[in-house]
Coordinates of C-alpha atoms in Angstrom, one line a residue:
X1 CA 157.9 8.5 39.5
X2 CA 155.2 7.1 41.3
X3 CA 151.8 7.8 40.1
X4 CA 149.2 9.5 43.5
X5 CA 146.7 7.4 44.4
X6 CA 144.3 9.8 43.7
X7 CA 144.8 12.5 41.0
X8 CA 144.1 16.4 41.9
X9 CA 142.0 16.4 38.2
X10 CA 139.8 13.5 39.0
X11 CA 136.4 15.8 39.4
X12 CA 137.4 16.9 43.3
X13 CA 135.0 19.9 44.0
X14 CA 135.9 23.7 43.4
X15 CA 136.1 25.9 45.8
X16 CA 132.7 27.5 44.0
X17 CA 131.3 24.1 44.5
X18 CA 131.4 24.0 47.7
X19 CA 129.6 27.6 48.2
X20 CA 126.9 26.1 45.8
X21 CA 126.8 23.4 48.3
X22 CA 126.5 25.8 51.5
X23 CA 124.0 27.7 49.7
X24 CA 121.9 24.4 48.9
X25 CA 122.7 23.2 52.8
X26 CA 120.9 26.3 54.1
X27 CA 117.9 26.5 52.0
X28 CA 114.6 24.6 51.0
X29 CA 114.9 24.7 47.4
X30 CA 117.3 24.8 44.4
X31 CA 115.5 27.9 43.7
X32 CA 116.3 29.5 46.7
X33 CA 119.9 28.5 46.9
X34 CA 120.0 30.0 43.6
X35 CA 118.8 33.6 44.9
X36 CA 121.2 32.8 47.8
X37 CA 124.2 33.0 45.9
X38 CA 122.4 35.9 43.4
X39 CA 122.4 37.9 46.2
X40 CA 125.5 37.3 48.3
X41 CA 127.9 36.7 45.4
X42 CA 126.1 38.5 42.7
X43 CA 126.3 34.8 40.6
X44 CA 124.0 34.5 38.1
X45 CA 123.3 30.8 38.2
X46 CA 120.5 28.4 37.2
X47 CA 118.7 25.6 39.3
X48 CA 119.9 22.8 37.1
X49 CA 123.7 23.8 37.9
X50 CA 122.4 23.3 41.7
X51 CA 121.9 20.0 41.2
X52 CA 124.7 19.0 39.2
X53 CA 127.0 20.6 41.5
X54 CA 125.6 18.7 44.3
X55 CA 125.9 15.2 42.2
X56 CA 129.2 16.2 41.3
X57 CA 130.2 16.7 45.0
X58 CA 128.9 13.3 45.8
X59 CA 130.6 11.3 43.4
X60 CA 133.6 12.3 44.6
X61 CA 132.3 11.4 48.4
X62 CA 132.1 7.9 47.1
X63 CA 128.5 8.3 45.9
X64 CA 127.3 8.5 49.3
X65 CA 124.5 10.6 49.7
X66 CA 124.9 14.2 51.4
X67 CA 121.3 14.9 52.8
X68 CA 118.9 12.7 54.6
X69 CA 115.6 12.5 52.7
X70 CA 111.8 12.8 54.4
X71 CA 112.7 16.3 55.4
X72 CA 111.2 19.9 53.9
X73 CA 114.9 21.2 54.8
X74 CA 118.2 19.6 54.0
X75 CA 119.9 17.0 56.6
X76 CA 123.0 16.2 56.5
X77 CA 123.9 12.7 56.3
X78 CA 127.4 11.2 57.7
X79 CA 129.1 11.9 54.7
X80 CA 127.4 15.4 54.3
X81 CA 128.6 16.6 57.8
X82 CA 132.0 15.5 56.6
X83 CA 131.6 17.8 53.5
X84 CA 129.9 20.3 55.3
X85 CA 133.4 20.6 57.5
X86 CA 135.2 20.5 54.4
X87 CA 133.2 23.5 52.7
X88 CA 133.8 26.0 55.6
X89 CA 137.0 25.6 55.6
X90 CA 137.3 26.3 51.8
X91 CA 134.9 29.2 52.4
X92 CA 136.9 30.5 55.1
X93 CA 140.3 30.1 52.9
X94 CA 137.9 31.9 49.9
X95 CA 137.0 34.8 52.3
X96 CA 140.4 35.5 53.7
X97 CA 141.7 35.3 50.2
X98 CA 139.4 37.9 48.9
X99 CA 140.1 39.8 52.0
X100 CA 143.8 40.0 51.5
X101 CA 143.0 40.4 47.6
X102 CA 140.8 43.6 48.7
X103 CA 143.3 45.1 50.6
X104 CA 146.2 45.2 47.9
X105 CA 143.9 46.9 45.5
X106 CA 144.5 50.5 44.6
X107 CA 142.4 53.2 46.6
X108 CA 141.1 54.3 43.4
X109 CA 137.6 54.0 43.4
X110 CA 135.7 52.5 40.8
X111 CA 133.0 54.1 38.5
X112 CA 130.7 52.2 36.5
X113 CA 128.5 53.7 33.7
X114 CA 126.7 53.3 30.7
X115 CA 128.4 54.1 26.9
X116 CA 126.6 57.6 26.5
X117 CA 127.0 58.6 29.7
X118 CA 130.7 59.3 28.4
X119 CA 130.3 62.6 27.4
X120 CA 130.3 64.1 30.7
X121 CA 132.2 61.2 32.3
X122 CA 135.5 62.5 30.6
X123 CA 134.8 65.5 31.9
X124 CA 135.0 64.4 35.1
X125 CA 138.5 62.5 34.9
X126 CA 139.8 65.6 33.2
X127 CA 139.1 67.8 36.1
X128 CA 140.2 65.2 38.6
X129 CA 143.3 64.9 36.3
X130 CA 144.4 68.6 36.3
X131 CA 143.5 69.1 40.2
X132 CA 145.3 66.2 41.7
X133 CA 147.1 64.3 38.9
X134 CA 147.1 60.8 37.5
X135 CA 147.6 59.3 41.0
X136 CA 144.3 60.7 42.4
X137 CA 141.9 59.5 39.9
X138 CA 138.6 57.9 39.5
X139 CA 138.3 54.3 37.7
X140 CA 136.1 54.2 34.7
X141 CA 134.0 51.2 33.6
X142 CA 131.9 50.7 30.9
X143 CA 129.0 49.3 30.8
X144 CA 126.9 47.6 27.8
X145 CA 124.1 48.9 26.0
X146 CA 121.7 45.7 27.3
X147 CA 122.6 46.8 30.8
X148 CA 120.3 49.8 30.3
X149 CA 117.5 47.7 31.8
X150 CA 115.8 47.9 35.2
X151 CA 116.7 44.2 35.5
X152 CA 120.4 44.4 33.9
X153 CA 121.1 47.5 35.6
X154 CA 120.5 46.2 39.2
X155 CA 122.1 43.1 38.5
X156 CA 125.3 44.3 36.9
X157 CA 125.8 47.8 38.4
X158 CA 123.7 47.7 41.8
X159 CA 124.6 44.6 42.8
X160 CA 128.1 44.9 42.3
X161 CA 128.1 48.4 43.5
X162 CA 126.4 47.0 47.0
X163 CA 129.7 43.8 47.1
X164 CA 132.2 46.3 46.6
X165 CA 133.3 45.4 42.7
X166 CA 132.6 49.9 42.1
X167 CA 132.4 52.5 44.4
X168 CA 129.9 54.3 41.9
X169 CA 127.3 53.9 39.5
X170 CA 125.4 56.1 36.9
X171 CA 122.0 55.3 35.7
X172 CA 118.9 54.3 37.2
X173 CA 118.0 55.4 40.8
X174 CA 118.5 53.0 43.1
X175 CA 115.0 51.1 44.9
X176 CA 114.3 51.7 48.1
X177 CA 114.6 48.3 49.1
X178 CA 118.5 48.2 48.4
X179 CA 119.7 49.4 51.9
X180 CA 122.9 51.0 52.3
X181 CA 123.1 53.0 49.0
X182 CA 122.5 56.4 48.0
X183 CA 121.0 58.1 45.1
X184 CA 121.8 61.6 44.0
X185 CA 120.0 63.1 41.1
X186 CA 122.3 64.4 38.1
X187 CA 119.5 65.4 35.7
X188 CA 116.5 64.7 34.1
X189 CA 116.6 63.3 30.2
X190 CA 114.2 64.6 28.1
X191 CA 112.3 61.8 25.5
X192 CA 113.0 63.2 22.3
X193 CA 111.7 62.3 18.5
X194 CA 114.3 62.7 15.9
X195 CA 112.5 63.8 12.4
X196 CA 113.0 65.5 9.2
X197 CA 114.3 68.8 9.1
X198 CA 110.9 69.8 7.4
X199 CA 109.0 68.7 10.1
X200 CA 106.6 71.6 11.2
X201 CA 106.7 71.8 14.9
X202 CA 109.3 72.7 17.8
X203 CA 107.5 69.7 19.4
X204 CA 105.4 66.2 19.1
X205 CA 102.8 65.7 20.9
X206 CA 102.2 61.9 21.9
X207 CA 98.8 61.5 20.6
X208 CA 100.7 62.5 16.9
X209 CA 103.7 60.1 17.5
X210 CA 101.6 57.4 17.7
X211 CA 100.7 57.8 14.0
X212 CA 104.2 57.3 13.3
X213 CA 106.4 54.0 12.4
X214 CA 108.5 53.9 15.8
X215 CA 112.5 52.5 16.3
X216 CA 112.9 52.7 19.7
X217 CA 115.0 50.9 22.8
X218 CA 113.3 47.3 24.0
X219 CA 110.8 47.2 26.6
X220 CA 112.8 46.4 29.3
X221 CA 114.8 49.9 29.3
X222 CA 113.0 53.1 31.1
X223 CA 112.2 55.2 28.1
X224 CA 110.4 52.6 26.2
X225 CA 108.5 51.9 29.4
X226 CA 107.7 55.6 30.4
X227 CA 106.7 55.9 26.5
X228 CA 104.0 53.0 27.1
X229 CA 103.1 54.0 30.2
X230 CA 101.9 57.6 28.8
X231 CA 100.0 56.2 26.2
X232 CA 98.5 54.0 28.8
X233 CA 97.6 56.5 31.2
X234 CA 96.4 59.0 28.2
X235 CA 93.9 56.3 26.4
X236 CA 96.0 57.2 23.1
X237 CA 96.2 54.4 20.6
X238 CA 98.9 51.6 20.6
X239 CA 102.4 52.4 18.9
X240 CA 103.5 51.3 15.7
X241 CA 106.9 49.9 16.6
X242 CA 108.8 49.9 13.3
X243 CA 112.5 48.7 14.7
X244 CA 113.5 47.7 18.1
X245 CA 117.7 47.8 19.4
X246 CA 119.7 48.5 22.3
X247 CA 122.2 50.6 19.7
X248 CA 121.1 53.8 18.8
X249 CA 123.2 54.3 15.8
X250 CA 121.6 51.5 14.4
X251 CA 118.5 53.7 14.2
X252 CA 120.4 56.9 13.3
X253 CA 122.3 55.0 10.3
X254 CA 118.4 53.4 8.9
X255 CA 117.2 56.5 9.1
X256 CA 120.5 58.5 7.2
X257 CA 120.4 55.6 4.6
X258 CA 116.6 55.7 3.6
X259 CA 117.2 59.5 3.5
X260 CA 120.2 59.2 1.0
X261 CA 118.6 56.5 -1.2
X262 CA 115.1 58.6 -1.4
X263 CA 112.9 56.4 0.1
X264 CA 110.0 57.6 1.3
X265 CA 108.9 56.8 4.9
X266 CA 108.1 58.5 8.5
X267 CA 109.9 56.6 10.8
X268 CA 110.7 58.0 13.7
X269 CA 113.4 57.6 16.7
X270 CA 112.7 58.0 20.4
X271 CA 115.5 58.4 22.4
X272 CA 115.9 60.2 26.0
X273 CA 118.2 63.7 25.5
X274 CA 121.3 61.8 26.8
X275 CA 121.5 59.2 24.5
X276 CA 120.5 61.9 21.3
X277 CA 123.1 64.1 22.3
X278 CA 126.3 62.9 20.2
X279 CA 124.3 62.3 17.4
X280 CA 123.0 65.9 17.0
X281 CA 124.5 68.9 14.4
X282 CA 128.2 69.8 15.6
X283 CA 128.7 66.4 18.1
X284 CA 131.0 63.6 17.9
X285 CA 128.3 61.1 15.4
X286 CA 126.1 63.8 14.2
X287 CA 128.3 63.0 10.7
X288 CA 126.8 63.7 7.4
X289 CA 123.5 64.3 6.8
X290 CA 122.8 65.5 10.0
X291 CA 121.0 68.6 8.4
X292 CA 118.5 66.9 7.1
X293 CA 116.9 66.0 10.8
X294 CA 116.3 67.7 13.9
X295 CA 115.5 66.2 17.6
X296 CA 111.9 67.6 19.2
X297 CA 110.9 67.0 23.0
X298 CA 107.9 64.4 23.1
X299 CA 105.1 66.6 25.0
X300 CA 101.9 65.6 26.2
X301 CA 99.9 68.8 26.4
X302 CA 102.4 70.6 28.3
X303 CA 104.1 68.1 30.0
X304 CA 107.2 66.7 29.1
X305 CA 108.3 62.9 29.4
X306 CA 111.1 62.6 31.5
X307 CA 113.8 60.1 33.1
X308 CA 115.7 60.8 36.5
X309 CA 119.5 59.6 36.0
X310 CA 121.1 59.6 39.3
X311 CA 124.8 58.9 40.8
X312 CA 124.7 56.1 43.4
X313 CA 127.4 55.1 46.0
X314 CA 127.1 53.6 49.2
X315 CA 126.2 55.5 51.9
X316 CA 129.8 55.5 53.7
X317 CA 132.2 56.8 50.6
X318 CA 135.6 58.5 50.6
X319 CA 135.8 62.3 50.6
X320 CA 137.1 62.3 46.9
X321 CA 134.0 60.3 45.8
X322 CA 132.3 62.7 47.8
X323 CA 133.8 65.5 45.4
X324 CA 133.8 63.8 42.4
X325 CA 129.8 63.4 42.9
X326 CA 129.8 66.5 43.6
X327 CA 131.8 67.9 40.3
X328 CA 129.7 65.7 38.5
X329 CA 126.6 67.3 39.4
X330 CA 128.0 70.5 38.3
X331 CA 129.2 69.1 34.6
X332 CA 125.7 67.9 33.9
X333 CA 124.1 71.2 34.8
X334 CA 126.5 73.1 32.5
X335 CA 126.4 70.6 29.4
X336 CA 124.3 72.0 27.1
X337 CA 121.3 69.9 25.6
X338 CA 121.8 67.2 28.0
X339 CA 118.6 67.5 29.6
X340 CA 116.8 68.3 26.0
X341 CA 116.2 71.1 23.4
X342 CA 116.5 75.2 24.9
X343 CA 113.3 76.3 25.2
X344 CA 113.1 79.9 23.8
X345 CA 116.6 82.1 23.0
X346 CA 119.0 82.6 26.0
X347 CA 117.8 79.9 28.4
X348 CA 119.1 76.9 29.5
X349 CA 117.0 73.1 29.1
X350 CA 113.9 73.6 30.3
X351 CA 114.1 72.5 34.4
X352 CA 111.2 70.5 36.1
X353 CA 110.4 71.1 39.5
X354 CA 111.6 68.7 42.3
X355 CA 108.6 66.2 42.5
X356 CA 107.8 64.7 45.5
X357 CA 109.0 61.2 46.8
X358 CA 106.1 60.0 45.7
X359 CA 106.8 61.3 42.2
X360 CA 109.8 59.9 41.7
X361 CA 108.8 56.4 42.7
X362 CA 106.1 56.0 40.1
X363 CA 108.3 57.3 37.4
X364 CA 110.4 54.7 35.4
X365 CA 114.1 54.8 36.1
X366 CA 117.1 55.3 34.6
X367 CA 117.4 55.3 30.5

């Protein structure tokens, strides 16, 4: 058998390669090449893999260059013309491949969350489940803890939300300055302390947290910055961070263990109502020991700290999204504690007003 001439393995560009290349083509800068594919393909990729794309492309050209040089934007040389024809072909094959990929996909749509937004999640596909069956159902997706973040959050739920990868997300509202989505409120998540059993008061004020050895989320996630920002805004003391993680139980389990070994220490955990929820008395991790602690709002005089969590689709959705949003606001209103603690016997978690636009923009997002 007679050996080609050229072998398919001999470093020809990747159909990815020649998007990087497109991207480069079109722009000034590796850095801006690199938001250019951020944003259309929601790639994560680095300037250094710009340029050795673009070295890879033109060894296999012959080593000929691609763009002339003496010019602030990118022109093409002979050769790069040639792979400039190339690359719109491959994109064109790419796009019509995705297209036809799209279009075989189930109708189901796709919902993205985070881990303890679960609780009331299953809810949901139970309900849709008994109304219309197993062939009429929403998609579920997990998301990772780290994703929590403002940064994380747009980049691996927003983003893909807005490229069609979901048809739904829960956590964060969406900014203003990502066109074509929509952000419904489900519920506000109260900041709570978890301390000892023995612990005096119904509530904590922030000005007496502060005193205290702190595990709490990483600064990148809304309640650690809505915690910092109050103490900010109120002139109280800096915190006494004791024991940073993404993973709640982490905290839970230090602060179970110290308990059962006797030693002596304050610390205490700060988590929004959501995420305390399954680890209270009677829930799915409370587990043993749970008796010894109790969960108190964080007040600051007599306003609560608060995060908005909101369910975000594109504008244009199906009518069963429509209803599932819809169901979905009515599960969180009747889920006990997921907004916080019952203030006083036979009412629900305390309600805050509807703020303002204005309101909700300065308040950190999401949890």
């Amino acid at each position: 058998m007679t050996r080609p001439e050229q072998s398919v393995r001999d470093g020809q560009p990747t159909p990815w390669d020649y998007l990087v290349f497109l991207a480069r083509m079109n722009t000034t800068t590796h850095r801006q090449a690199v938001d250019h594919l951020y944003e259309t393909y929601g790639e994560t990729y680095v300037e250094q893999s710009v340029g050795n794309v673009l070295k890879k492309i033109r060894k296999w050209y012959g080593n000929k260059p691609l763009f002339q040089t003496g010019s602030e934007r990118p022109t093409l040389t002979e050769t790069g013309r040639l792979c400039h024809q190339h690359a719109e072909r491959v994109k064109s094959l790419y796009e019509h491949i995705r297209e036809e990929r799209d279009n075989a996909k189930p109708l189901l749509p796709r919902l993205a969350h985070l881990p303890h937004h679960l609780h009331y999640v299953a809810r949901l596909e139970s309900w849709l489940r008994n109304k219309y069956g197993p062939e009429k159902m929403l998609e579920t997706i997990p998301l990772r803890q780290q994703h929590r973040g403002d940064n994380e959050f747009k980049q691996h739920a927003l983003l893909p939300l807005r490229h069609g990868e979901y048809q739904a997300v829960i956590g964060r509202r969406a900014p203003e300055d990502m066109d074509g989505l929509r952000s419904e409120r489900l519920y506000w998540a109260q900041l709570q302390a978890k301390v000892k059993a023995g612990y005096a008061g119904d509530t904590m004020q922030l000005t007496e947290l502060s005193k205290y050895p702190l595990m709490v989320a990483p600064r990148d996630l809304g309640s650690r910055l809505l915690l910092e920002q109050k103490v900010e805004q109120y002139g109280i003391g800096p915190l006494i961070i004791a024991e940073e993680s993404y993973e709640t139980s982490t905290h839970i389990l230090r602060m179970r263990a110290d308990h059962q070994a006797g030693v002596l220490n304050d610390r205490v955990v700060v988590v929004p109502s959501d995420v305390a929820l399954v680890f209270k008395t009677d829930y799915e991790f409370g587990g043993t020991g749970a008796e010894h602690f109790k969960w108190v709002p964080i007040m600051h005089n007599a306003e609560q700290l608060q995060l908005e969590v909101c369910v975000t689709t594109l504008n244009q959705r199906s009518e069963l999204l429509t209803e599932a949003v819809t169901q979905l606001q009515y599960i969180c209103r009747k889920l006990p504690g997921l907004e916080g603690e019952q203030r006083g016997r036979g009412r629900g978690p305390a309600r805050r007003p509807v703020p303002g636009p204005r309101q909700d923009s300065r308040r950190p997002a999401g949890n």
